[in-house]
Structure formats: C-alpha cells, structure tokens
C-alpha cells in the first residue's frame, strides 16, 4: 500500500515571541519549563499539519539548552515533521534567540518530539510519509533511524523501570 507523501515544508510551524519579565527566573532567563511548553505546542501544530489528525505527545527527547534566552530577547521556535513511523511522527524543533538591538541570532536549544496520530475514535492511525527538501531537512532526515532506535531503547528501559517499581 502506497501512503500519501508530504514534504517537511508542509508542516513547518514558526512561533515568535518576546521574552517578558514574567517569563523569566531570578537570572532574567526564560524559564526552562515555559520553553518546554512552547516547544510542545509548536511541535503539536506541526504534527497536526502533517497528519491532518488530532495528535498526542508520546515522547520528548532531551532538550539541550545551548544558550540562555534572556529577558527582552526575541525567541523563535521552528518545528517540522522530520520522520514518520506507521502511526507516529517525529518533529524537529529549533529554538533561536535574538538580541533585538543587534539582531544577532543564535541557536538556543534543539529537541525532537514524537506524536501519535489519532482517528475519530481516539485510536492510533496511519500517517502520511514525509520527505525533505532543504539542506537542513536532509541533514536532520539522514539520522532518523538512529534516533528511532535510541528512542525505542529508552522506552524499553523505562518500561522495565516502571515494572520494577510496581507500575
């Protein structure tokens, strides 16, 4: 059976916001938990655009913070579907910070999230295939299998831990 194919660009979702004083901690940097909320929201929109279905977050890979996002900075979160399984999509998220006076931009953090697409009864459902178009997308796409293997390994470890804890 041939699945429909969609480009990564079709799911591209961009959110830009200014970091306000209430968004920051005592170091005047964006709260990490708030950034994780933004990441999950933008990634979910990208997953919904690709699948044209309701989606649920199945996993958030590590969020690696490379640069602080300061009060008054502009933060831009870009997300697109970077790989697919049968009923799941992997979404790549790139978080940029910009100093508004100098317009200097840099990557503040990166993350990958996995979402499961749901049918009308709330059950996992088949998702369209995906293909890269840009140089960045090809770079992200080429390592999809190793990320999936690492994710599955981590899931097995977590399942064992939960079982050991009586869950």
Tab-separated table of C-alpha atoms in Angstrom:
chain	number	residue	atom	x	y	z
A	1	UNK	CA	0.000	0.000	0.000
A	2	UNK	CA	1.406	3.400	-1.001
A	3	UNK	CA	0.991	6.119	1.569
A	4	UNK	CA	0.497	9.734	0.669
A	5	UNK	CA	3.769	11.691	0.875
A	6	UNK	CA	4.085	15.225	2.207
A	7	UNK	CA	7.103	17.489	2.302
A	8	UNK	CA	8.586	18.639	5.577
A	9	UNK	CA	7.819	22.205	4.478
A	10	UNK	CA	4.096	21.459	4.602
A	11	UNK	CA	4.293	21.037	8.372
A	12	UNK	CA	6.639	23.961	9.059
A	13	UNK	CA	5.366	25.944	12.024
A	14	UNK	CA	7.034	29.070	13.388
A	15	UNK	CA	6.221	30.902	16.603
A	16	UNK	CA	7.933	34.150	17.557
A	17	UNK	CA	7.550	35.911	20.875
A	18	UNK	CA	9.318	38.396	23.094
A	19	UNK	CA	10.565	37.222	26.486
A	20	UNK	CA	8.720	39.296	29.079
A	21	UNK	CA	9.750	39.790	32.725
A	22	UNK	CA	7.043	37.351	33.928
A	23	UNK	CA	8.541	34.643	31.675
A	24	UNK	CA	11.901	34.710	33.450
A	25	UNK	CA	13.565	33.362	36.559
A	26	UNK	CA	15.798	35.230	39.049
A	27	UNK	CA	18.645	35.131	36.496
A	28	UNK	CA	16.495	37.002	33.948
A	29	UNK	CA	16.478	33.967	31.663
A	30	UNK	CA	13.411	32.265	30.225
A	31	UNK	CA	12.029	29.545	32.496
A	32	UNK	CA	13.035	26.152	31.061
A	33	UNK	CA	9.593	24.700	31.777
A	34	UNK	CA	7.903	27.544	29.923
A	35	UNK	CA	10.179	26.976	26.933
A	36	UNK	CA	9.263	23.277	27.023
A	37	UNK	CA	5.567	24.248	26.912
A	38	UNK	CA	6.226	26.456	23.858
A	39	UNK	CA	8.174	23.610	22.207
A	40	UNK	CA	5.355	21.098	22.783
A	41	UNK	CA	2.705	23.498	21.439
A	42	UNK	CA	4.600	24.408	18.254
A	43	UNK	CA	5.582	20.776	17.631
A	44	UNK	CA	1.965	19.652	18.071
A	45	UNK	CA	0.822	22.149	15.432
A	46	UNK	CA	3.479	20.822	13.017
A	47	UNK	CA	2.342	17.234	13.706
A	48	UNK	CA	-1.330	18.155	13.162
A	49	UNK	CA	-0.478	19.940	9.908
A	50	UNK	CA	1.310	16.866	8.613
A	51	UNK	CA	-1.175	14.227	9.741
A	52	UNK	CA	-4.353	16.308	9.447
A	53	UNK	CA	-5.426	14.455	12.594
A	54	UNK	CA	-5.570	15.003	16.310
A	55	UNK	CA	-2.248	14.077	17.877
A	56	UNK	CA	-0.920	13.306	21.342
A	57	UNK	CA	2.608	13.767	22.613
A	58	UNK	CA	4.248	10.360	23.029
A	59	UNK	CA	7.812	11.425	23.844
A	60	UNK	CA	10.002	14.466	24.246
A	61	UNK	CA	13.639	13.694	23.641
A	62	UNK	CA	16.156	15.617	25.656
A	63	UNK	CA	16.035	19.387	25.334
A	64	UNK	CA	19.614	20.576	25.130
A	65	UNK	CA	19.961	24.198	26.219
A	66	UNK	CA	22.981	25.690	24.449
A	67	UNK	CA	22.472	29.377	25.110
A	68	UNK	CA	20.345	31.277	27.619
A	69	UNK	CA	17.284	33.136	26.365
A	70	UNK	CA	17.292	36.475	28.137
A	71	UNK	CA	14.550	38.865	29.212
A	72	UNK	CA	13.784	41.178	26.312
A	73	UNK	CA	15.151	38.782	23.695
A	74	UNK	CA	13.058	37.554	20.801
A	75	UNK	CA	12.647	33.783	20.759
A	76	UNK	CA	11.681	31.978	17.564
A	77	UNK	CA	10.635	28.336	17.638
A	78	UNK	CA	10.626	26.449	14.338
A	79	UNK	CA	9.181	22.949	14.052
A	80	UNK	CA	8.538	20.479	11.245
A	81	UNK	CA	7.901	16.767	10.855
A	82	UNK	CA	11.317	15.172	10.312
A	83	UNK	CA	10.430	11.468	10.170
A	84	UNK	CA	7.423	9.166	10.402
A	85	UNK	CA	6.576	5.707	11.642
A	86	UNK	CA	3.342	3.890	10.949
A	87	UNK	CA	1.148	5.924	13.303
A	88	UNK	CA	3.702	8.341	14.736
A	89	UNK	CA	5.598	11.406	13.597
A	90	UNK	CA	8.894	12.768	14.830
A	91	UNK	CA	9.057	16.567	14.959
A	92	UNK	CA	12.327	18.514	14.901
A	93	UNK	CA	12.323	21.753	16.893
A	94	UNK	CA	14.924	24.507	16.649
A	95	UNK	CA	14.825	27.351	19.162
A	96	UNK	CA	16.543	30.604	18.196
A	97	UNK	CA	17.279	33.570	20.442
A	98	UNK	CA	17.741	37.070	19.071
A	99	UNK	CA	19.116	40.153	20.737
A	100	UNK	CA	16.748	42.814	19.360
A	101	UNK	CA	19.201	45.730	19.267
A	102	UNK	CA	21.954	43.957	17.338
A	103	UNK	CA	19.721	41.432	15.554
A	104	UNK	CA	22.314	38.774	16.417
A	105	UNK	CA	20.660	35.344	16.306
A	106	UNK	CA	21.869	32.016	17.597
A	107	UNK	CA	20.513	28.571	18.344
A	108	UNK	CA	19.480	28.381	21.986
A	109	UNK	CA	18.175	24.799	22.067
A	110	UNK	CA	17.187	21.793	19.949
A	111	UNK	CA	14.729	18.994	20.548
A	112	UNK	CA	12.856	16.127	18.922
A	113	UNK	CA	9.336	15.127	19.934
A	114	UNK	CA	7.192	12.169	18.922
A	115	UNK	CA	3.443	12.386	18.415
A	116	UNK	CA	0.879	9.684	17.683
A	117	UNK	CA	-1.942	10.490	15.256
A	118	UNK	CA	-5.447	9.515	16.349
A	119	UNK	CA	-8.521	8.553	14.345
A	120	UNK	CA	-12.063	9.674	15.182
A	121	UNK	CA	-12.334	7.015	17.917
A	122	UNK	CA	-9.057	8.064	19.545
A	123	UNK	CA	-7.044	5.098	18.237
A	124	UNK	CA	-3.628	5.371	16.562
A	125	UNK	CA	-3.982	5.763	12.793
A	126	UNK	CA	-1.740	5.639	9.726
A	127	UNK	CA	0.209	8.824	8.946
A	128	UNK	CA	1.461	10.140	5.590
A	129	UNK	CA	5.100	9.605	4.679
A	130	UNK	CA	7.464	12.592	4.708
A	131	UNK	CA	10.330	13.779	2.538
A	132	UNK	CA	12.956	16.506	2.968
A	133	UNK	CA	13.517	19.431	0.623
A	134	UNK	CA	16.038	21.841	2.164
A	135	UNK	CA	19.662	21.199	3.079
A	136	UNK	CA	18.823	21.402	6.796
A	137	UNK	CA	15.934	18.960	6.371
A	138	UNK	CA	18.143	16.457	4.543
A	139	UNK	CA	20.705	16.741	7.356
A	140	UNK	CA	18.050	16.097	10.034
A	141	UNK	CA	16.384	13.324	7.989
A	142	UNK	CA	19.539	11.243	7.490
A	143	UNK	CA	19.874	10.366	11.211
A	144	UNK	CA	16.201	9.439	11.717
A	145	UNK	CA	16.834	5.683	12.097
A	146	UNK	CA	19.444	6.056	14.838
A	147	UNK	CA	17.171	8.472	16.736
A	148	UNK	CA	14.293	5.990	16.486
A	149	UNK	CA	16.487	3.122	17.756
A	150	UNK	CA	17.669	5.238	20.685
A	151	UNK	CA	14.069	6.212	21.468
A	152	UNK	CA	12.907	2.575	21.403
A	153	UNK	CA	15.811	1.538	23.631
A	154	UNK	CA	14.974	4.295	26.116
A	155	UNK	CA	11.308	3.262	26.073
A	156	UNK	CA	12.245	-0.361	26.907
A	157	UNK	CA	14.445	0.857	29.786
A	158	UNK	CA	11.587	2.992	31.083
A	159	UNK	CA	9.116	0.098	30.792
A	160	UNK	CA	11.483	-2.101	32.829
A	161	UNK	CA	11.855	0.588	35.485
A	162	UNK	CA	8.100	1.082	35.724
A	163	UNK	CA	7.595	-2.686	36.080
A	164	UNK	CA	10.269	-2.837	38.786
A	165	UNK	CA	8.536	-0.025	40.666
A	166	UNK	CA	5.284	-1.923	40.642
A	167	UNK	CA	3.567	0.150	37.963
